[in-house]
Tab-separated table of C-alpha atoms in Angstrom:
chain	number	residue	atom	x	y	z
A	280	UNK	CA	36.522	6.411	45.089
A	281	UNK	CA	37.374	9.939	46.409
A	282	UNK	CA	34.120	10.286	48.735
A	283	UNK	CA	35.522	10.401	51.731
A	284	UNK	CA	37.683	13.307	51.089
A	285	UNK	CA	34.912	15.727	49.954
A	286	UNK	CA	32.418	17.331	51.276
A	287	UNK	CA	30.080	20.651	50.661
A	288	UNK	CA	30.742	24.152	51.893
A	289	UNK	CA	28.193	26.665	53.368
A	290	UNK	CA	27.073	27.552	49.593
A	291	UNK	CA	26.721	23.614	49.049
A	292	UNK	CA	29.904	23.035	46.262
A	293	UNK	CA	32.072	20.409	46.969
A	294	UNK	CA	35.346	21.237	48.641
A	295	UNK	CA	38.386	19.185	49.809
A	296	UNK	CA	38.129	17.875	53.817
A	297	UNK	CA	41.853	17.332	53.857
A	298	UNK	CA	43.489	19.540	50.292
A	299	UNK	CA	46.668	17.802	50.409
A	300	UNK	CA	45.135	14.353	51.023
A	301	UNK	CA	42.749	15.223	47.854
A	302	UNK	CA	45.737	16.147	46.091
A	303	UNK	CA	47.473	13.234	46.673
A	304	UNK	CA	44.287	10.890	45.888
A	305	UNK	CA	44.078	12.736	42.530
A	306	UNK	CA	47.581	12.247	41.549
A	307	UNK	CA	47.069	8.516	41.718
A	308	UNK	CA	44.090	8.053	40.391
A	309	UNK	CA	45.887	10.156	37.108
A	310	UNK	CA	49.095	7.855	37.225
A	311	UNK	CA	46.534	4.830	37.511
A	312	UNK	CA	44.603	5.810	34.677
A	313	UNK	CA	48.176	6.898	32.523
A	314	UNK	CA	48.847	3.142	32.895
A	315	UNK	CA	46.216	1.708	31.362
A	316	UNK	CA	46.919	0.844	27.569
A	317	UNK	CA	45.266	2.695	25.153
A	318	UNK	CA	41.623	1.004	24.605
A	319	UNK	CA	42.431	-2.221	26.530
A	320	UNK	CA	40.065	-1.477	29.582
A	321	UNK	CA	38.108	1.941	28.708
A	322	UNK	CA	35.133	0.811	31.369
A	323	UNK	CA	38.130	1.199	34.050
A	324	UNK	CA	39.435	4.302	32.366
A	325	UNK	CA	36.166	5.849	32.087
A	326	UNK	CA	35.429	5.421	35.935
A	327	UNK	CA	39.432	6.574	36.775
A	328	UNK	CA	38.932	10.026	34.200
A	329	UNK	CA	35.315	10.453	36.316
A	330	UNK	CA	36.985	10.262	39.263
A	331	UNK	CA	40.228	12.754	38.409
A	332	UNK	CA	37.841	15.152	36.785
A	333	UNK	CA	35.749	15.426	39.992
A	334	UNK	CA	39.057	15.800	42.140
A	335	UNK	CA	40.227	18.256	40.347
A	336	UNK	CA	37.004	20.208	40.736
A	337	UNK	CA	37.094	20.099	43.828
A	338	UNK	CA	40.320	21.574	44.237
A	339	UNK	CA	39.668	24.288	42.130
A	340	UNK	CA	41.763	22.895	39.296
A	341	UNK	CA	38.822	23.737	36.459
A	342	UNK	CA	40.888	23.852	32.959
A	343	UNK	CA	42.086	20.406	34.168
A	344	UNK	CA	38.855	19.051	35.593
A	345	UNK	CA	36.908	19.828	31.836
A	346	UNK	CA	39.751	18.048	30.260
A	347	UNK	CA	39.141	14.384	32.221
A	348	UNK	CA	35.567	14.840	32.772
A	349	UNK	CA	35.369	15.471	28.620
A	350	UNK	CA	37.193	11.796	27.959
A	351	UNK	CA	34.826	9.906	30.205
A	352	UNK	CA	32.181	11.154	29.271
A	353	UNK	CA	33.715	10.288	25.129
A	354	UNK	CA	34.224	6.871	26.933
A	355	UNK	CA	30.354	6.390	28.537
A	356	UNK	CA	28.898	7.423	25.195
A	357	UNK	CA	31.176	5.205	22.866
A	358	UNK	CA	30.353	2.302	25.121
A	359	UNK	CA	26.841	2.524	24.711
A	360	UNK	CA	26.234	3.196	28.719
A	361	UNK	CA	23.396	5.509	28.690
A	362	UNK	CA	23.462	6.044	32.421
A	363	UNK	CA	26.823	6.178	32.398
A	364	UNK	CA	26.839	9.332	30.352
A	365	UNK	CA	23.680	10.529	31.980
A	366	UNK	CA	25.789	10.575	35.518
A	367	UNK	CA	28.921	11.659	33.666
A	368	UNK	CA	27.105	15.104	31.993
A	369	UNK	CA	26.110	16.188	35.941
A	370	UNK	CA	29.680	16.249	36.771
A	371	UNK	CA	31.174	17.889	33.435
A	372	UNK	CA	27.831	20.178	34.355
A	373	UNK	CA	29.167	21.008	37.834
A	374	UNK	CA	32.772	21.529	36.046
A	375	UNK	CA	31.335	24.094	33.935
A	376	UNK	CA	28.958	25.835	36.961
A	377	UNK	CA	32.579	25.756	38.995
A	378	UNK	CA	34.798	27.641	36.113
A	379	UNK	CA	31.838	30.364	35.840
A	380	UNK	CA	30.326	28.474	32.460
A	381	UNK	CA	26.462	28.893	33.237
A	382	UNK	CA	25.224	28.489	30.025
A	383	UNK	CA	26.765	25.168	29.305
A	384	UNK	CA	26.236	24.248	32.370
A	385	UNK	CA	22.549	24.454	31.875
A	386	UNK	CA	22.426	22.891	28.661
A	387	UNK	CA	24.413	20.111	30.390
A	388	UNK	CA	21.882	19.801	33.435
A	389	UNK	CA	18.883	19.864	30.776
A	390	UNK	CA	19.874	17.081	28.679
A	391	UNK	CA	21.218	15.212	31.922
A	392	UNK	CA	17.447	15.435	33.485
A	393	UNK	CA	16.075	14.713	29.722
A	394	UNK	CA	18.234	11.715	29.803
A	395	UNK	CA	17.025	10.874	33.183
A	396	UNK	CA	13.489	11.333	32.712
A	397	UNK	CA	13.332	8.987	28.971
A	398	UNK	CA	15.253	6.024	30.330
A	399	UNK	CA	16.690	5.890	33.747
A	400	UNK	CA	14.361	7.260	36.350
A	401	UNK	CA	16.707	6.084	39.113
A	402	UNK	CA	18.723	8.838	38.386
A	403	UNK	CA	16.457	11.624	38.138
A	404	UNK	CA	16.608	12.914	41.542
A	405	UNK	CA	20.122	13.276	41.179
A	406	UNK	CA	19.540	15.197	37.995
A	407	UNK	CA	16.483	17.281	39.649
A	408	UNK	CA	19.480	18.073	42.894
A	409	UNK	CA	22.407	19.426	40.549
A	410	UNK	CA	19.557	21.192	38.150
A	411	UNK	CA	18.676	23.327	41.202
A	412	UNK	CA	21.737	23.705	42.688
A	413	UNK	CA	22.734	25.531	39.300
A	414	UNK	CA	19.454	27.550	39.328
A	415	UNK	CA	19.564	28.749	42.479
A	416	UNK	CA	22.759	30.228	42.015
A	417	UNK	CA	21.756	32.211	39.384
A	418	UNK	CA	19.138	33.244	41.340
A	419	UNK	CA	16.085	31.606	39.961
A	420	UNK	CA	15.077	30.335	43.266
A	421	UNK	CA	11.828	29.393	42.726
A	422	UNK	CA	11.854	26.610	39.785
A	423	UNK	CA	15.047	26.070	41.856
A	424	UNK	CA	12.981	25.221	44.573
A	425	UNK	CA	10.526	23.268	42.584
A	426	UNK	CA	13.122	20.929	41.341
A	427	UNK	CA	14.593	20.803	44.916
A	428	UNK	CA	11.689	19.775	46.222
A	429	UNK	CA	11.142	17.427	44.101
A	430	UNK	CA	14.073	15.845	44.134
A	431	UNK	CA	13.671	15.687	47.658
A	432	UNK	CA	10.072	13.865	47.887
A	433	UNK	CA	11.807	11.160	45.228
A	434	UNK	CA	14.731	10.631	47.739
A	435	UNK	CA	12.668	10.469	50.597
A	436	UNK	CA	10.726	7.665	48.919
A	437	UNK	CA	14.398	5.865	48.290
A	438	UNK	CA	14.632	5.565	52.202
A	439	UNK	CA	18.810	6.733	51.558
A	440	UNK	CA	19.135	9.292	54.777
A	441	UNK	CA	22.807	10.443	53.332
A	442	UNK	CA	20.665	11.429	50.061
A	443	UNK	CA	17.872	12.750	51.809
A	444	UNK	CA	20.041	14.629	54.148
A	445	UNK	CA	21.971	16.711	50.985
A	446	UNK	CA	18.307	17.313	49.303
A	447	UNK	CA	17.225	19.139	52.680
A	448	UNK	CA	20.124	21.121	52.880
A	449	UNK	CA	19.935	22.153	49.805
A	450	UNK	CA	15.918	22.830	49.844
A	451	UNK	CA	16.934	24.875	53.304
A	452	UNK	CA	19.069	27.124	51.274
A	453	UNK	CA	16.795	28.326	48.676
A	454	UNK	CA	14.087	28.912	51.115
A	455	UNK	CA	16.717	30.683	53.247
A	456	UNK	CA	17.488	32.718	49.854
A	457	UNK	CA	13.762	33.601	49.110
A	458	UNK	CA	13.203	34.708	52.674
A	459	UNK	CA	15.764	37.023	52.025
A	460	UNK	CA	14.771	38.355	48.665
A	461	UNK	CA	11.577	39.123	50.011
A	462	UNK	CA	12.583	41.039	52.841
A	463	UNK	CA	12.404	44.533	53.033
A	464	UNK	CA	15.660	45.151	54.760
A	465	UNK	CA	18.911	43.444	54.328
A	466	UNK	CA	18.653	40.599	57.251
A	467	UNK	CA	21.860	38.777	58.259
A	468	UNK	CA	21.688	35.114	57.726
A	469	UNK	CA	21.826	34.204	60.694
A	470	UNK	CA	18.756	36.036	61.527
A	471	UNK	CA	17.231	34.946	58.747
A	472	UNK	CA	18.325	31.333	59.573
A	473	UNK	CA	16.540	31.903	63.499
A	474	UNK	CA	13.472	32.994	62.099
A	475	UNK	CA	13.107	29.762	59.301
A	476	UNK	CA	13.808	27.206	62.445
A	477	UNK	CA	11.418	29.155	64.731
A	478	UNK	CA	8.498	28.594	62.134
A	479	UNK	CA	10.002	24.989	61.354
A	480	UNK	CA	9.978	23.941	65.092
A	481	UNK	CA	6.524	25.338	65.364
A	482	UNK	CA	5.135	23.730	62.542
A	483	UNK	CA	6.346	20.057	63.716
A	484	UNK	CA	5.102	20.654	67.124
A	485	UNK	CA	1.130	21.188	65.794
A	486	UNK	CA	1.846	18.830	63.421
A	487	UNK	CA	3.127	16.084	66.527
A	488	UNK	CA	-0.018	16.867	68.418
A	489	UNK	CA	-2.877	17.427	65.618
A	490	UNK	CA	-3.607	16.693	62.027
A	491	UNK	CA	-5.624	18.068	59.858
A	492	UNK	CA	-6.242	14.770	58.146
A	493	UNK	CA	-8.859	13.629	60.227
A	494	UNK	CA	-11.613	15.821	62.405
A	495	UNK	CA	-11.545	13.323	65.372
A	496	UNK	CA	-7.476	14.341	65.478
A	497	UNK	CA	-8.624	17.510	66.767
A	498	UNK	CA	-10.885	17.019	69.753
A	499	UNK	CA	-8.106	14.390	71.160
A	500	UNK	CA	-5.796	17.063	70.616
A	501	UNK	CA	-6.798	20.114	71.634
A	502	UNK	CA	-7.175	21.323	74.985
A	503	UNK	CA	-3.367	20.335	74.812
A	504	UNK	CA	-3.164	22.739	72.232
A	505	UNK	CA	-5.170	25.967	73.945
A	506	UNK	CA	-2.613	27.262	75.428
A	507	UNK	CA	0.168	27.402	73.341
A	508	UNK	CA	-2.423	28.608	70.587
A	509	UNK	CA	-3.620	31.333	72.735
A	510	UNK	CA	0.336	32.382	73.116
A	511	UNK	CA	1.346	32.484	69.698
A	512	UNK	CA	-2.297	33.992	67.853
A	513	UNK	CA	-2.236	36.838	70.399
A	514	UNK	CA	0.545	38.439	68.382
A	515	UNK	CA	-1.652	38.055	64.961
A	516	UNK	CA	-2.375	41.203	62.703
A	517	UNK	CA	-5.047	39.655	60.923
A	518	UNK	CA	-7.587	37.043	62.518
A	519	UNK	CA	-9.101	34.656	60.311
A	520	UNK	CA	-11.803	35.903	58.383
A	521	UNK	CA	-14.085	34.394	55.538
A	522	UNK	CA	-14.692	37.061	52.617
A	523	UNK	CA	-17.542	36.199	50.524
A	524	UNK	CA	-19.426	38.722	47.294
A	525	UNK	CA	-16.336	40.717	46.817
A	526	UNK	CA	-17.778	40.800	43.111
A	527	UNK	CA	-14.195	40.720	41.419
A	528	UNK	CA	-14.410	41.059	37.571
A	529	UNK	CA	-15.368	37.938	35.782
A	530	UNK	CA	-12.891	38.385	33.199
A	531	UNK	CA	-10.089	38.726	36.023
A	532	UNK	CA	-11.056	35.518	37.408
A	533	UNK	CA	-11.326	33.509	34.185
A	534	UNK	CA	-7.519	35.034	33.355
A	535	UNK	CA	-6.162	33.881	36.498
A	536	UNK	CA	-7.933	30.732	36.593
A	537	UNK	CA	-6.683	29.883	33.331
A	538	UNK	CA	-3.469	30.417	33.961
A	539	UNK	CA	-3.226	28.587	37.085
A	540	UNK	CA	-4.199	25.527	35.037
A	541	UNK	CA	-1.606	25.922	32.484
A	542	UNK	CA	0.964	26.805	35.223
A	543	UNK	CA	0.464	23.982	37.301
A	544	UNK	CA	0.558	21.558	34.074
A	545	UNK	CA	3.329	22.905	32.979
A	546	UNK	CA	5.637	23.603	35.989
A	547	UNK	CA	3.653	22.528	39.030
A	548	UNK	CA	5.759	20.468	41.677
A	549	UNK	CA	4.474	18.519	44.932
A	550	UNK	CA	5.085	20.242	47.971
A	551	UNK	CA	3.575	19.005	51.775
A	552	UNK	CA	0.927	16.833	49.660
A	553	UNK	CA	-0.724	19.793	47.348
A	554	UNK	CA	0.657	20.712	43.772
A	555	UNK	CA	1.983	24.664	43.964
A	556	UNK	CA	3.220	26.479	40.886
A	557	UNK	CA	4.426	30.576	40.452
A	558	UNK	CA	2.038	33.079	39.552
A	559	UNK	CA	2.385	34.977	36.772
A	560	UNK	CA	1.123	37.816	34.683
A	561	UNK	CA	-2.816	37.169	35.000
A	562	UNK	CA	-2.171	36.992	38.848
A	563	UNK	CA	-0.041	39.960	39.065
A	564	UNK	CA	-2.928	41.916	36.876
A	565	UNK	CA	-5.511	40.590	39.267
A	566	UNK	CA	-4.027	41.972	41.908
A	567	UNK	CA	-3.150	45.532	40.705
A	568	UNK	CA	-6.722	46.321	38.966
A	569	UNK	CA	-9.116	44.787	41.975
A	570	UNK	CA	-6.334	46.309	44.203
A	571	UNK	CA	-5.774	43.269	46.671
A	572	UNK	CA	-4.392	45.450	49.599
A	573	UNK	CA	-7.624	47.347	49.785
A	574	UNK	CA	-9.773	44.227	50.053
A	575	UNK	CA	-6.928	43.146	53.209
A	576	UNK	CA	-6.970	46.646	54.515
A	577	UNK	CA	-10.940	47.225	54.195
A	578	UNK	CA	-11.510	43.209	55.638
A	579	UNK	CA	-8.860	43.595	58.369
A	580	UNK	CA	-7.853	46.992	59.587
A	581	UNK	CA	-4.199	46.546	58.594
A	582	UNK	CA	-2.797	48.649	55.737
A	583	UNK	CA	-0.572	46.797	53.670
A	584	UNK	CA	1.415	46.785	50.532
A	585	UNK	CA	0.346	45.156	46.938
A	586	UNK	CA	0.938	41.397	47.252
A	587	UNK	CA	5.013	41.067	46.886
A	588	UNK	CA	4.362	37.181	46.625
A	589	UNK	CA	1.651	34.597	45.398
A	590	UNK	CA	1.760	30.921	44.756
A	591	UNK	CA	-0.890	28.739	43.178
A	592	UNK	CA	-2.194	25.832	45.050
A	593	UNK	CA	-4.166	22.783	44.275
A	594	UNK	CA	-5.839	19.603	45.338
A	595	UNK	CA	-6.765	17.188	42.255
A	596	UNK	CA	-6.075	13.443	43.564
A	597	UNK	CA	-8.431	12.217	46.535
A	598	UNK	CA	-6.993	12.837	49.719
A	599	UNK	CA	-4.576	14.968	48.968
A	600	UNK	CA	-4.415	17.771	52.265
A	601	UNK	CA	-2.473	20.063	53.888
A	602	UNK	CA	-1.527	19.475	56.968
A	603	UNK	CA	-1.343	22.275	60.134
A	604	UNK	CA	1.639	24.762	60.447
A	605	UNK	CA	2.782	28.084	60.311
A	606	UNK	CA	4.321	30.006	57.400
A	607	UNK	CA	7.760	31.689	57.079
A	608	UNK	CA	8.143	35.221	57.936
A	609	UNK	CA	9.103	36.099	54.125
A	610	UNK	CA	5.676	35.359	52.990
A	611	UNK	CA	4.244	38.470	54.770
A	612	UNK	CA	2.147	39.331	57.460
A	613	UNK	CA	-1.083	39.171	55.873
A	614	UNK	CA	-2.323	36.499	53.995
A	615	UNK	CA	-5.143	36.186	51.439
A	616	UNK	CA	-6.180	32.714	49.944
A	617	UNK	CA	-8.527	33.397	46.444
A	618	UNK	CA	-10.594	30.171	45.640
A	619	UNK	CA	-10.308	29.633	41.652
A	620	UNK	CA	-11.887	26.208	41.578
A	621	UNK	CA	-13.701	24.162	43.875
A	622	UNK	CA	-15.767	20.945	42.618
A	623	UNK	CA	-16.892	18.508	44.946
A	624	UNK	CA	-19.962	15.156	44.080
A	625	UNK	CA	-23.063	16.549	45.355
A	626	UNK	CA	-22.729	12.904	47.005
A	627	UNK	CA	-19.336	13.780	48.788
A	628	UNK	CA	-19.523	12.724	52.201
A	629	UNK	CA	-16.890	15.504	53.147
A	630	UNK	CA	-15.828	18.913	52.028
A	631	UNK	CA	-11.686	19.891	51.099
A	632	UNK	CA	-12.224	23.197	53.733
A	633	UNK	CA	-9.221	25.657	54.445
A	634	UNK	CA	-9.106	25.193	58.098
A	635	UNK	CA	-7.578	27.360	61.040
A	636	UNK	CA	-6.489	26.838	64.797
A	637	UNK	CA	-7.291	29.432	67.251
A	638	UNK	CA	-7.284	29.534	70.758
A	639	UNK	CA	-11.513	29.377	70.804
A	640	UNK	CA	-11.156	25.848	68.300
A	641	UNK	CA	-11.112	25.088	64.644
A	642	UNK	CA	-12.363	27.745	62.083
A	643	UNK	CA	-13.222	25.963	58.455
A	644	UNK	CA	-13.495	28.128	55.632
A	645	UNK	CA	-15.509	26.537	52.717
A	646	UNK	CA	-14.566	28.514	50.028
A	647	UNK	CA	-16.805	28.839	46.446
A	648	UNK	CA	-14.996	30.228	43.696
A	649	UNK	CA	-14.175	34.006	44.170
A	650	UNK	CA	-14.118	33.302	48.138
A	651	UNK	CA	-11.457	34.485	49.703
A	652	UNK	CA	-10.242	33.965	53.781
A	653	UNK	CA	-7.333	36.549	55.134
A	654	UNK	CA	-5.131	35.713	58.038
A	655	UNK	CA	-1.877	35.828	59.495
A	656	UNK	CA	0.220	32.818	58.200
A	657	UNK	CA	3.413	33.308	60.129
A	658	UNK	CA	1.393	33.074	63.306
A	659	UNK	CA	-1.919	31.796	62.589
A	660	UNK	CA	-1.555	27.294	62.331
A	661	UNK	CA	-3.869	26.636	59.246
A	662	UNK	CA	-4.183	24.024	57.139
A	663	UNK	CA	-6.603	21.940	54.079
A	664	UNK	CA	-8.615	18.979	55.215
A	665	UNK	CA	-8.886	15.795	52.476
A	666	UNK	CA	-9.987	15.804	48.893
A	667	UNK	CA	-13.033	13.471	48.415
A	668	UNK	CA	-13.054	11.243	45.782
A	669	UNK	CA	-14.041	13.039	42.140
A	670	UNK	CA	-13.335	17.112	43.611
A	671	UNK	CA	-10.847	18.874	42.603
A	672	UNK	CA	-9.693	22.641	44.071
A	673	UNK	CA	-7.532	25.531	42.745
A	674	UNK	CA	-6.496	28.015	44.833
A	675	UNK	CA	-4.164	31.323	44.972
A	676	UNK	CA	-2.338	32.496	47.652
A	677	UNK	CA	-0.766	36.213	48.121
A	678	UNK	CA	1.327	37.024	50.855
A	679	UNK	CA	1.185	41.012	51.779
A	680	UNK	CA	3.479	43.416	54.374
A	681	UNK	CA	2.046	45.767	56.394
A	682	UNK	CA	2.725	49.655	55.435
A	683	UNK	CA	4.749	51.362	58.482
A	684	UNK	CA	5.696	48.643	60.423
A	685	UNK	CA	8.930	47.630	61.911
A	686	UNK	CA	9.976	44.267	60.264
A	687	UNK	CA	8.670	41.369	62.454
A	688	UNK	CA	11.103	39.064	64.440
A	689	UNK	CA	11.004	36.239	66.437
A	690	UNK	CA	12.554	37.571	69.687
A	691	UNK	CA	9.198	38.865	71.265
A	692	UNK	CA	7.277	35.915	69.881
A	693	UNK	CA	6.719	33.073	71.819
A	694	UNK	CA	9.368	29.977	71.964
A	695	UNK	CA	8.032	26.828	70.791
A	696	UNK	CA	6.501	24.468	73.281
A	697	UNK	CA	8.678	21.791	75.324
């Protein structure tokens, strides 16, 4: 009804392309719904109130914009039209988020995504959208990001490129956002925004000439690859390398193996084809009391910081892999990858391997629990070949930054292949 005259500014909230033409539009959907007698067509009125509450929004007009959006959503739930009211709460949601109302805003969102979830899971992806549009502005980017992304993989699967096109943008932001919270330094956006495409361009390149799918993938596709490979890994500060008996306290394991289980059942979210959930506590103790940035200095060379970062990662359904590509910047320049669980049928004819692409060929790491592998993501492609059928892996991944370095950019590294 008032689509056309709204669109999303650089923080992604809905603003007015034309403000007098919205303002115009809103007075007449108001007179239209004035006009309608008291309970003679409340489907109509419900849809007009919608419409004036998200106008008003939009123009800033908040007070105003709670009233309407409050009577249609009275109308959806007196009618009986659950999705109605499910669609209605986003936007009363938004109203709140907009006049500064986080807190019942969130309850809003919740019961919206509940709502979703229980009986009309067309709409959860619209749910999952405004959910993490709210949570990333209070700055909980990464279940923010988790509901982004899901959203995302749900709207991909609709096929709508409009839909999938918001999703993205929005999924851009938040990484954009965690790249900066992790940076040492304050980075202007727009760096920040150079250094995200440079490692997004890279990544679809490999991932347009290789796969990490299928072995057979890589012997048709690399000697098309050397080159560029041998560019881009000459700036590494770690190589690749497979660290095996680092005798790590049995306790510490089972604690961070446990709670990677109970993380990624509770809040684990798809992300390129793998399940990833935040560390927490177990993780953060595993790192300080085996002292992680020893094992990367003592393996590697490079002194670095404890981890600032860490992610779990798994592979439970067959097939599931991860295909090649290059980290962001934010995640550090040293990697380490800790292998929690790895089960495989002694009858498997293939093993789920972290692999690596280096100027010499592929380097697979087969990693038994307690395994690590250390490398530099931002520059090194890597990926995780297929699950077989009945394996299952866990895996945790810390990002590190070197001590006494200048912050990396891209503007010595190499531009991505034509």
């Amino acid at each position: 009804m008032l689509q056309h005259l709204i669109t999303q500014d650089e923080d992604l909230r809905m603003v007015p392309i034309d403000r007098d033409q919205l303002t115009n539009a809103v007075a007449g959907t108001s007179a239209e719904l004035r006009a309608i007698p008291e309970g003679t067509d409340d489907a109509k009125a419900r849809v007009l109130a919608r419409w004036t509450g998200i106008g008003l929004m939009t123009l800033g007009d908040h007070a105003d914009a709670l009233v309407f959006l409050r009577r249609a959503l009275d109308l959806a739930t007196a009618s009986g039209n659950t999705r109605a009211v499910i669609v209605t709460e986003l936007n009363l949601a938004d109203a709140y988020r907009y006049a500064g109302e986080a807190e019942t805003a969130d309850v809003l969102y919740r019961k919206a995504l509940d709502g979703a979830r229980g009986r009309h899971p067309e709409l959860v992806d619209s749910a999952l959208q405004h959910l993490g549009k709210h949570l990333m502005e209070l700055g909980s980017l990464t279940p923010a990001r988790a509901h982004l992304q899901e959203a995302l993989r749900l709207r991909t699967a609709k096929g709508d490129a409009g839909l999938i096109e918001s999703t993205q943008a929005a999924v851009d932001r938040v990484e954009l956002l965690i790249s900066h919270a992790s940076a040492d330094t304050p980075a202007s956006a727009d760096g920040a925004a150079e250094a995200a495409q440079w490692s997004r361009r890279w990544t679809a390149w490999l991932q347009s000439r290789t796969t990490a799918r299928t072995s057979a993938r890589w012997e048709e596709g690399f000697p098309a690859l050397r080159d560029a490979v041998r560019d881009l890994t000459a700036h590494e500060r770690v190589r690749p390398r497979h660290l095996r008996d680092q005798s790590f306290p049995v306790e510490l394991l089972a604690g961070i193996a446990d709670e990677a289980k109970k993380a990624l059942a509770a809040d684990g979210y798809l992300h390129n084809g793998k399940w990833n959930a935040a560390v927490g506590e177990a993780a953060n103790r595993f790192a300080g009391e085996v002292d992680l940035a020893d094992v990367v200095a003592r393996s590697t060379g490079l002194e670095v910081e404890q981890p600032h970062n860490g992610v779990y990662i798994a592979y439970l359904e067959e097939g599931q892999f991860l295909d090649f590509h290059v980290d962001e910047f934010g995640f550090g320049e040293a990697n380490l990858i800790l292998c929690l669980k790895h089960e495989r049928l002694a009858a498997a004819p293939t093993v789920s391997c972290t692999v690596f692409i280096d100027a010499e060929g592929y380097l697979e790491c087969d990693l038994a629990p307690g395994d690590c592998v250390v490398f530099d993501g931002a520059l090194t492609p890597h990926g995780r070949t297929p699950l077989g059928a009945g394996g299952s892996d866990i895996l945790v991944s810390f990002g590190f930054r070197a001590r006494d370095r200048a912050p990396r950019t891209v503007a010595h590294l190499p531009p991505v292949p034509l």
